[in-house]
PDB file of C-alpha atoms in Angstrom:
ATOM      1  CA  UNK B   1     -25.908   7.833  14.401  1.00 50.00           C
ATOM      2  CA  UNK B   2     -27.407   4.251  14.205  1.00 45.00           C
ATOM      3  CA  UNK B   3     -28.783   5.212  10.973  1.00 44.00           C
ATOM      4  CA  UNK B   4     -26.257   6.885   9.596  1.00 44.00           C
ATOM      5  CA  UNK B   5     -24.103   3.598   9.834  1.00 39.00           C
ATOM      6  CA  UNK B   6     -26.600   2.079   7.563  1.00 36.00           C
ATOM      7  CA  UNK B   7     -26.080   4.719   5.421  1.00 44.00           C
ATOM      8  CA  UNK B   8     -22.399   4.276   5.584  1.00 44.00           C
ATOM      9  CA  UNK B   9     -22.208   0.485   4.971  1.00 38.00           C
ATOM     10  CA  UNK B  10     -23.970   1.591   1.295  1.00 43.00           C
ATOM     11  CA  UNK B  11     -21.571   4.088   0.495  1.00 44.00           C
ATOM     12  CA  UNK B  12     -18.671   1.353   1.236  1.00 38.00           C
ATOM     13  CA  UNK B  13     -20.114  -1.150  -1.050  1.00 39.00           C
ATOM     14  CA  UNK B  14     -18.543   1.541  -3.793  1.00 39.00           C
ATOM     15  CA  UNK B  15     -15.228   2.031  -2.303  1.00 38.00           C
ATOM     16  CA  UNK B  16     -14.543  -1.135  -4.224  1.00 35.00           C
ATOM     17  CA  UNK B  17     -14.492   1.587  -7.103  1.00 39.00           C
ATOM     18  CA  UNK B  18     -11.625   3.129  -6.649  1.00 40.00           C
ATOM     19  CA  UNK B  19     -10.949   3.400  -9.986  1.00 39.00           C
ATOM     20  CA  UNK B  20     -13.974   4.977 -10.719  1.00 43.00           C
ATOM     21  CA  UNK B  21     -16.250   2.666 -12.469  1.00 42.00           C
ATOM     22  CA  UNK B  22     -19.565   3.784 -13.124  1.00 43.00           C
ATOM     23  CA  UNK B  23     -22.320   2.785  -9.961  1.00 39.00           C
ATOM     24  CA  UNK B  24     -24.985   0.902 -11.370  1.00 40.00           C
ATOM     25  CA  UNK B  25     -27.300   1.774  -8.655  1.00 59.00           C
ATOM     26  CA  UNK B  26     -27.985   5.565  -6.718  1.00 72.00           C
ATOM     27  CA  UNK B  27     -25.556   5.884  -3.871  1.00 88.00           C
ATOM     28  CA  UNK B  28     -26.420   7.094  -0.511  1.00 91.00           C
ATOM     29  CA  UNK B  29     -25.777  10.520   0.640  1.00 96.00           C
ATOM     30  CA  UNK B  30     -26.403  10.773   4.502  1.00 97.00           C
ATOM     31  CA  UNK B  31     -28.700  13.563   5.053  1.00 97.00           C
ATOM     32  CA  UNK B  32     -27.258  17.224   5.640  1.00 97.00           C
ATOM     33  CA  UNK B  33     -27.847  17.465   9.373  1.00 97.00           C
ATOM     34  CA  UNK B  34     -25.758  14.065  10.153  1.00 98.00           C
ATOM     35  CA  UNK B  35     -23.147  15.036   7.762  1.00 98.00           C
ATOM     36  CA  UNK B  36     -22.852  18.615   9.285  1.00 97.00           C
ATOM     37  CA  UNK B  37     -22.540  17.189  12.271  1.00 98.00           C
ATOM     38  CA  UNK B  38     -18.773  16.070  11.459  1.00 98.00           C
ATOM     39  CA  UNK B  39     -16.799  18.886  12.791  1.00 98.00           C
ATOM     40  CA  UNK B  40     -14.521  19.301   9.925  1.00 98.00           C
ATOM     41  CA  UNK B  41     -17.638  18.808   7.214  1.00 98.00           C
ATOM     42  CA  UNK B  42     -16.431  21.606   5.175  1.00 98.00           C
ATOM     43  CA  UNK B  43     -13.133  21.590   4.572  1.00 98.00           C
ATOM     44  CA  UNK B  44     -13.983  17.719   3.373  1.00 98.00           C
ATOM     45  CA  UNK B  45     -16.070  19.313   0.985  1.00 98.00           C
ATOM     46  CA  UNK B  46     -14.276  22.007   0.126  1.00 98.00           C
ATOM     47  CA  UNK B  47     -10.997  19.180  -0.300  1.00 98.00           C
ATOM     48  CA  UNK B  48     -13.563  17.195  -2.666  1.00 98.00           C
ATOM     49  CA  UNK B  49     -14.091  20.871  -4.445  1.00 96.00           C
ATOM     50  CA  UNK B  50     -10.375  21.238  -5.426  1.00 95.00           C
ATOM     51  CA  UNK B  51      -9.805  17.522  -6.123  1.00 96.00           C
ATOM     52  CA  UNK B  52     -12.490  18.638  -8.992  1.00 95.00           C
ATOM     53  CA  UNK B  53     -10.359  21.559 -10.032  1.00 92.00           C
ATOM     54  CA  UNK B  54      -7.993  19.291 -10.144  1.00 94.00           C
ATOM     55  CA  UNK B  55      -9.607  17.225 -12.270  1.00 95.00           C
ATOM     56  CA  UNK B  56     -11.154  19.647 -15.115  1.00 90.00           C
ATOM     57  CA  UNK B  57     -11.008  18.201 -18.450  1.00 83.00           C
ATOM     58  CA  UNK B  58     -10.302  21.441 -20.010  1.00 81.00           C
ATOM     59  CA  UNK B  59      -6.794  21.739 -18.141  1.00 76.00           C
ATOM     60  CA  UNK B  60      -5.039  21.963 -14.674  1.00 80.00           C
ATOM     61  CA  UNK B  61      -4.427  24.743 -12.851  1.00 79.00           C
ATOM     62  CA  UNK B  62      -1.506  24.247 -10.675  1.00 80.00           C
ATOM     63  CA  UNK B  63      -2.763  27.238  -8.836  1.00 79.00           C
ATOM     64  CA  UNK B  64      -4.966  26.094  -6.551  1.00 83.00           C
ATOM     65  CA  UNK B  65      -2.138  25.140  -4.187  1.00 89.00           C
ATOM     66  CA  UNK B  66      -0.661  28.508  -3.623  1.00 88.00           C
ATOM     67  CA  UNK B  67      -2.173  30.205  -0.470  1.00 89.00           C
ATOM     68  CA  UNK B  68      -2.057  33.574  -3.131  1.00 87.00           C
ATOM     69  CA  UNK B  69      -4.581  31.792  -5.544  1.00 88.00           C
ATOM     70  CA  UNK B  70      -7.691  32.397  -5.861  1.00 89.00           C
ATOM     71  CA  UNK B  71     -10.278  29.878  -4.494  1.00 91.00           C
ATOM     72  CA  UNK B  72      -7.155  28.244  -3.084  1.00 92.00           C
ATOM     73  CA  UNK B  73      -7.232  25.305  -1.405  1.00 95.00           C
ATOM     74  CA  UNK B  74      -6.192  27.227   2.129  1.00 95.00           C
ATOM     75  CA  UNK B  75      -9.034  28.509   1.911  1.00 96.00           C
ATOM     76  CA  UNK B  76     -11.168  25.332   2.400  1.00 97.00           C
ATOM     77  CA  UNK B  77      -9.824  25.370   6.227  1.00 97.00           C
ATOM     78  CA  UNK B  78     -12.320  28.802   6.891  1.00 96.00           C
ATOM     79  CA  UNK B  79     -15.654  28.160   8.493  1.00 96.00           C
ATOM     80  CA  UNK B  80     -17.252  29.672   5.391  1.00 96.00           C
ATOM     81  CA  UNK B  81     -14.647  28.258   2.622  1.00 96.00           C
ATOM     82  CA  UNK B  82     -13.596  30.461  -0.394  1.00 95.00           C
ATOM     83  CA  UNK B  83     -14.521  33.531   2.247  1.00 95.00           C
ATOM     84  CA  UNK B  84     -10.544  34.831   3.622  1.00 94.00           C
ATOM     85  CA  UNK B  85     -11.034  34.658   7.119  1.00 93.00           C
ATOM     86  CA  UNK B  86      -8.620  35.216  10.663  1.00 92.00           C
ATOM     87  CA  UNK B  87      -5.935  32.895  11.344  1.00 90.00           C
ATOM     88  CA  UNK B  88      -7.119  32.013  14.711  1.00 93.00           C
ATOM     89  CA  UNK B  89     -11.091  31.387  12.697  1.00 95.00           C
ATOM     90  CA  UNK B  90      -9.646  28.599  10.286  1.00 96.00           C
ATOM     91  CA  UNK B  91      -9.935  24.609  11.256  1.00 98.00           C
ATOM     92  CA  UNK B  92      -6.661  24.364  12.875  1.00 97.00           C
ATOM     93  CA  UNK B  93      -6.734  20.492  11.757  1.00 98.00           C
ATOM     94  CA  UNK B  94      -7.353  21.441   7.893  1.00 98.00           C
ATOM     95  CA  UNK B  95      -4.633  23.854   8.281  1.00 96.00           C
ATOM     96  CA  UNK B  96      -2.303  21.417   9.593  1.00 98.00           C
ATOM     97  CA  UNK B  97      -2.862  18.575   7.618  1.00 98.00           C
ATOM     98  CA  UNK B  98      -2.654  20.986   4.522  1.00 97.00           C
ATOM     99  CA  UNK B  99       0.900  22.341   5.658  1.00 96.00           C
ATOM    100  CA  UNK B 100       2.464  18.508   5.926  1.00 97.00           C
ATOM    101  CA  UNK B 101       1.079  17.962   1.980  1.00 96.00           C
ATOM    102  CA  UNK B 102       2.131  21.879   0.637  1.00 94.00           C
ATOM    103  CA  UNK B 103       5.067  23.563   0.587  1.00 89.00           C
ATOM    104  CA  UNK B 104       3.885  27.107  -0.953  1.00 79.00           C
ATOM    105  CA  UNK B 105       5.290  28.035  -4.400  1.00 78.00           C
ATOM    106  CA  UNK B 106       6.043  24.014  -5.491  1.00 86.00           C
ATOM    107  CA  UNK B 107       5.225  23.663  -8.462  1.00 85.00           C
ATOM    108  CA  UNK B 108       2.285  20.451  -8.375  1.00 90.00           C
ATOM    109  CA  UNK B 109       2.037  18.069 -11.311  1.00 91.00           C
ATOM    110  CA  UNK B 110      -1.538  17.052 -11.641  1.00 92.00           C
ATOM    111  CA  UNK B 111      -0.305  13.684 -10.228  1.00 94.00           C
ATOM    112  CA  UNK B 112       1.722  15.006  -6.996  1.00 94.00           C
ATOM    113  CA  UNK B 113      -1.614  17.796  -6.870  1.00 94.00           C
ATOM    114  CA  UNK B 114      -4.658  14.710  -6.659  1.00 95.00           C
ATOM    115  CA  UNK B 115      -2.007  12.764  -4.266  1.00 97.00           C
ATOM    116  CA  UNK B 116      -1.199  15.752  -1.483  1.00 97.00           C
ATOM    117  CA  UNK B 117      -5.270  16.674  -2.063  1.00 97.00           C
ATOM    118  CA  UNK B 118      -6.158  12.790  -1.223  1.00 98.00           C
ATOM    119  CA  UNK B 119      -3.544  12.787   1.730  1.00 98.00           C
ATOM    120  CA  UNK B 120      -4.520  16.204   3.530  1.00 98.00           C
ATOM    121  CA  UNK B 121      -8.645  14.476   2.864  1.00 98.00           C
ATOM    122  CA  UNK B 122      -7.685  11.369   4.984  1.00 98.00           C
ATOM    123  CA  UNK B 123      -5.665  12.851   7.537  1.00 98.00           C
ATOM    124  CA  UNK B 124      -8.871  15.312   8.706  1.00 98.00           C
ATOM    125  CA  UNK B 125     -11.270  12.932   7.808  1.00 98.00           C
ATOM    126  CA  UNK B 126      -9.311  10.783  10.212  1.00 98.00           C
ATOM    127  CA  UNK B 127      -9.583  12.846  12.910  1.00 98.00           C
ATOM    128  CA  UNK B 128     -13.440  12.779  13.935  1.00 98.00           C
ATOM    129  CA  UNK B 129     -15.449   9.447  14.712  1.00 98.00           C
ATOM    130  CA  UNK B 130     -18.269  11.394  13.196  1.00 98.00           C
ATOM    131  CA  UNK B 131     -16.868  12.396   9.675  1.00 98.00           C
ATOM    132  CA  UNK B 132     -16.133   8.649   9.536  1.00 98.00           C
ATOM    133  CA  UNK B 133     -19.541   7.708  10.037  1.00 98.00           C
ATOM    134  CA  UNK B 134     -21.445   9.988   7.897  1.00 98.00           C
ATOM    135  CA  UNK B 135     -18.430  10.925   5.016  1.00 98.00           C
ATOM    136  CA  UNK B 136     -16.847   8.366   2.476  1.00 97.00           C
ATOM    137  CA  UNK B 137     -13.205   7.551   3.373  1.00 98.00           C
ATOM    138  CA  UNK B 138     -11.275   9.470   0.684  1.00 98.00           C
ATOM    139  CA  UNK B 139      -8.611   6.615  -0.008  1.00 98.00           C
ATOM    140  CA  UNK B 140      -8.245   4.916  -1.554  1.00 97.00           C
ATOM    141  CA  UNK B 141      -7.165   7.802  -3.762  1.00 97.00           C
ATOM    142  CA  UNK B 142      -9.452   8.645  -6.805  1.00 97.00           C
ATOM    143  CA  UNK B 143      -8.326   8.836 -10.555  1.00 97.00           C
ATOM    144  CA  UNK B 144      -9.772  11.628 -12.690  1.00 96.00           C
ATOM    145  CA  UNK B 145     -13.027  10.764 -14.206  1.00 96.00           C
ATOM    146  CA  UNK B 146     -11.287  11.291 -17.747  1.00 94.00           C
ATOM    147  CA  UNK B 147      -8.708   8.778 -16.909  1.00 95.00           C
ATOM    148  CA  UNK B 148     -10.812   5.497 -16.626  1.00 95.00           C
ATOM    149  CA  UNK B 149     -13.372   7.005 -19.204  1.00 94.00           C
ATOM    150  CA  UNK B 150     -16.017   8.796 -16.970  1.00 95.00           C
ATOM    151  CA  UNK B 151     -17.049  11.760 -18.085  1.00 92.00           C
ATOM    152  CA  UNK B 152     -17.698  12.877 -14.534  1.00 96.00           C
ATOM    153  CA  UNK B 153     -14.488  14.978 -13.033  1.00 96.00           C
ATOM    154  CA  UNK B 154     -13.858  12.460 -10.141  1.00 97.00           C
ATOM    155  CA  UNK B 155     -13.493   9.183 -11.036  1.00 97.00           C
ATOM    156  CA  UNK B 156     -14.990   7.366  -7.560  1.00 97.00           C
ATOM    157  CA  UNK B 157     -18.648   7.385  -7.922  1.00 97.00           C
ATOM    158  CA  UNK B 158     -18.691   8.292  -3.895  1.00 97.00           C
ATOM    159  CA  UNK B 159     -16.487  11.216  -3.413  1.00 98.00           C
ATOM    160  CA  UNK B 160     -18.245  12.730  -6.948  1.00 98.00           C
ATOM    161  CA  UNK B 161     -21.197  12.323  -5.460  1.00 98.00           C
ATOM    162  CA  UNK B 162     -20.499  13.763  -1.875  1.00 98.00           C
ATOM    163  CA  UNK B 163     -18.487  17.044  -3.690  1.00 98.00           C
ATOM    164  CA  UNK B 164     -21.604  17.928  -6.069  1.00 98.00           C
ATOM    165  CA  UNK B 165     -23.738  17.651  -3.327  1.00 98.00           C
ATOM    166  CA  UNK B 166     -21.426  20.087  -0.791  1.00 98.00           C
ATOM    167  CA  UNK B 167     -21.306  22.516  -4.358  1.00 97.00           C
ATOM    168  CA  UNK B 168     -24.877  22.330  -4.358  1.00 97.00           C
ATOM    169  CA  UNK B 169     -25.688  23.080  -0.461  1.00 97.00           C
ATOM    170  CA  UNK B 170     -22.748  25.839   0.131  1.00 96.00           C
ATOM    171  CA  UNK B 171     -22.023  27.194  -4.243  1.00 96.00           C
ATOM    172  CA  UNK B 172     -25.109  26.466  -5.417  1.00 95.00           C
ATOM    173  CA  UNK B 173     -23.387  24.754  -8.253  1.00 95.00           C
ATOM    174  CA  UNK B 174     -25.023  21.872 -10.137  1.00 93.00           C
ATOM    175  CA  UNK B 175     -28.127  21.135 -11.614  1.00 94.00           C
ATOM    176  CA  UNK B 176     -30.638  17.448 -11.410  1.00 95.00           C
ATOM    177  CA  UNK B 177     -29.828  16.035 -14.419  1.00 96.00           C
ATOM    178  CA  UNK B 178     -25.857  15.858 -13.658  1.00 95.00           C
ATOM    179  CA  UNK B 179     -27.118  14.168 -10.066  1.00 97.00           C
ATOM    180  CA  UNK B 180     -28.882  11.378 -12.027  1.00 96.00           C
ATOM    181  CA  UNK B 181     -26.269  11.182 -14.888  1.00 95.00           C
ATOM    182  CA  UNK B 182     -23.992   9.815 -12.499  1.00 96.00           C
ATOM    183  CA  UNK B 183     -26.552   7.880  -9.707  1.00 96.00           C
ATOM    184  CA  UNK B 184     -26.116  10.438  -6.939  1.00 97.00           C
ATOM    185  CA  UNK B 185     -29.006  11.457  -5.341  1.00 97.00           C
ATOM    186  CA  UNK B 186     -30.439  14.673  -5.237  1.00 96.00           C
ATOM    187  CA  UNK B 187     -30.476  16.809  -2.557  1.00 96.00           C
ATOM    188  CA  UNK B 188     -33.538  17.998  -0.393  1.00 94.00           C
ATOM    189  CA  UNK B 189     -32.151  20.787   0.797  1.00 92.00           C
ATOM    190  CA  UNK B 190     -32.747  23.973  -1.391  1.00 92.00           C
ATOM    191  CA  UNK B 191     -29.467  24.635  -3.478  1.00 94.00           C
ATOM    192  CA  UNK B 192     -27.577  27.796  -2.189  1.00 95.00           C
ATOM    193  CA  UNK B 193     -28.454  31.078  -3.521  1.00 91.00           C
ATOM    194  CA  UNK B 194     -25.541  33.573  -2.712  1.00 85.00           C
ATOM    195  CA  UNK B 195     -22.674  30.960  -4.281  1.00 84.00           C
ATOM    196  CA  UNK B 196     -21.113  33.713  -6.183  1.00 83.00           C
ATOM    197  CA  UNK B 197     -20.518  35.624  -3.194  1.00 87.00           C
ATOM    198  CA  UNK B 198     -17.475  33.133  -2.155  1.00 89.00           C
ATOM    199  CA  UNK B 199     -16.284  32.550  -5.536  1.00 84.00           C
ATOM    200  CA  UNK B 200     -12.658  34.359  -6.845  1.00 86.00           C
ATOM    201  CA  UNK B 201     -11.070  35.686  -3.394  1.00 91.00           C
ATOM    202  CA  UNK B 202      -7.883  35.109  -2.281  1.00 87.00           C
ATOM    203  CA  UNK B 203      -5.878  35.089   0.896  1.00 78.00           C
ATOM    204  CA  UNK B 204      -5.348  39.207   2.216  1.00 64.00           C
ATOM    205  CA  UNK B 205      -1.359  39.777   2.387  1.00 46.00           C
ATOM    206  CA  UNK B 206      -1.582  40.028   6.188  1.00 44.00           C
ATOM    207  CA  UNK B 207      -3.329  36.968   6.427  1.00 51.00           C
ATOM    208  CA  UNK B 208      -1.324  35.511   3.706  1.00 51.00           C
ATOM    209  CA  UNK B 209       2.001  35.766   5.468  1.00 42.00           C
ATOM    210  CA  UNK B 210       0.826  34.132   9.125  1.00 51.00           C
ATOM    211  CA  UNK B 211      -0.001  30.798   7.433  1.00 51.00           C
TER     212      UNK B 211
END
């Protein structure tokens, strides 16, 4: 990972936008086989995937915490996220940090929702020399792109641009010109063709009632 500390010390020299200000040069992604290589790489994307929900301009949906949702956030702690899968299958570090931030049927502001999201992020992140290496620290905590003016959902340049890149490689969500809109760069891997397949599931009622 020499290289991938390189790759790091560019992505810190944004952390001092933690507000979100725009990046006036491209960030640095590190490439998908280092990032992969973090052990917990997809529930960090999948966090960075409901901290956009989270985020959407065109309203909140307090949903996304309850383990009956769909596309809930419990989900993110499966090897293939937004697919239900076994109890014993899911990232038993995910699933623990996200049972200290949730209690099931709260009721999240958007506020308390962005602040648990940010909280369960740092605690896995925290938890792998690796994802530190080759994954932007999530804290500080991010504003909402439409708070501080962006028209981006999240507000730090770094996270956005780690999230649309994980949409791309595992949804297939994005397209190029959003990429360079916002200075991240775009990905050489191919984008994901069977997205749709792990879009709008939700936790089975067996599965539901052992978390």
């Amino acid at each position: 990972f020499g290289s991938s500390s390189v790759l790091v010390a560019a992505m810190t020299r944004l952390f001092a936008l933690a507000a979100g200000a725009a990046a006036v040069e491209e960030l640095v992604v590190a490439p998908r086989e280092q990032r992969e290589q973090c052990p917990h790489h997809q529930a960090l994307g999948c966090f960075g995937d409901a901290l956009e929900k989270t985020c959407e301009p065109d309203g909140y949906d307090p949903g996304v915490s309850s383990k009956a949702a769909a596309e809930s956030i419990w989900l993110c702690c499966c090897p293939t996220p937004y697919l239900p899968c076994a109890v014993g299958d899911r990232d038993e570090v995910c699933q623990a940090a996200l049972e200290r931030q949730f209690q099931d049927g709260v009721h999240y502001t958007q506020p308390h929702m962005k602040a648990a999201i940010s909280l369960a992020w740092k605690e896995v992140w925290e938890q792998s020399a690796v994802c530190q290496e080759v994954l932007p620290n999530p804290m500080p905590e991010s504003q909402c792109g439409a708070e501080i003016g962006e028209q981006r959902t999240i507000g730090r340049a770094d996270l956005f641009c780690q999230t649309v890149t994980w949409q791309w490689e595992q949804l297939g969500d994005g397209n190029e010109p959003e990429f360079q809109r916002n200075g991240c760069p775009i990905p050489s891997s191919p984008r994901a063709i069977d997205g749709d397949s792990r879009k709008g599931h939700v936790l089975g009622s067996s599965e539901n009632s052992e978390l």
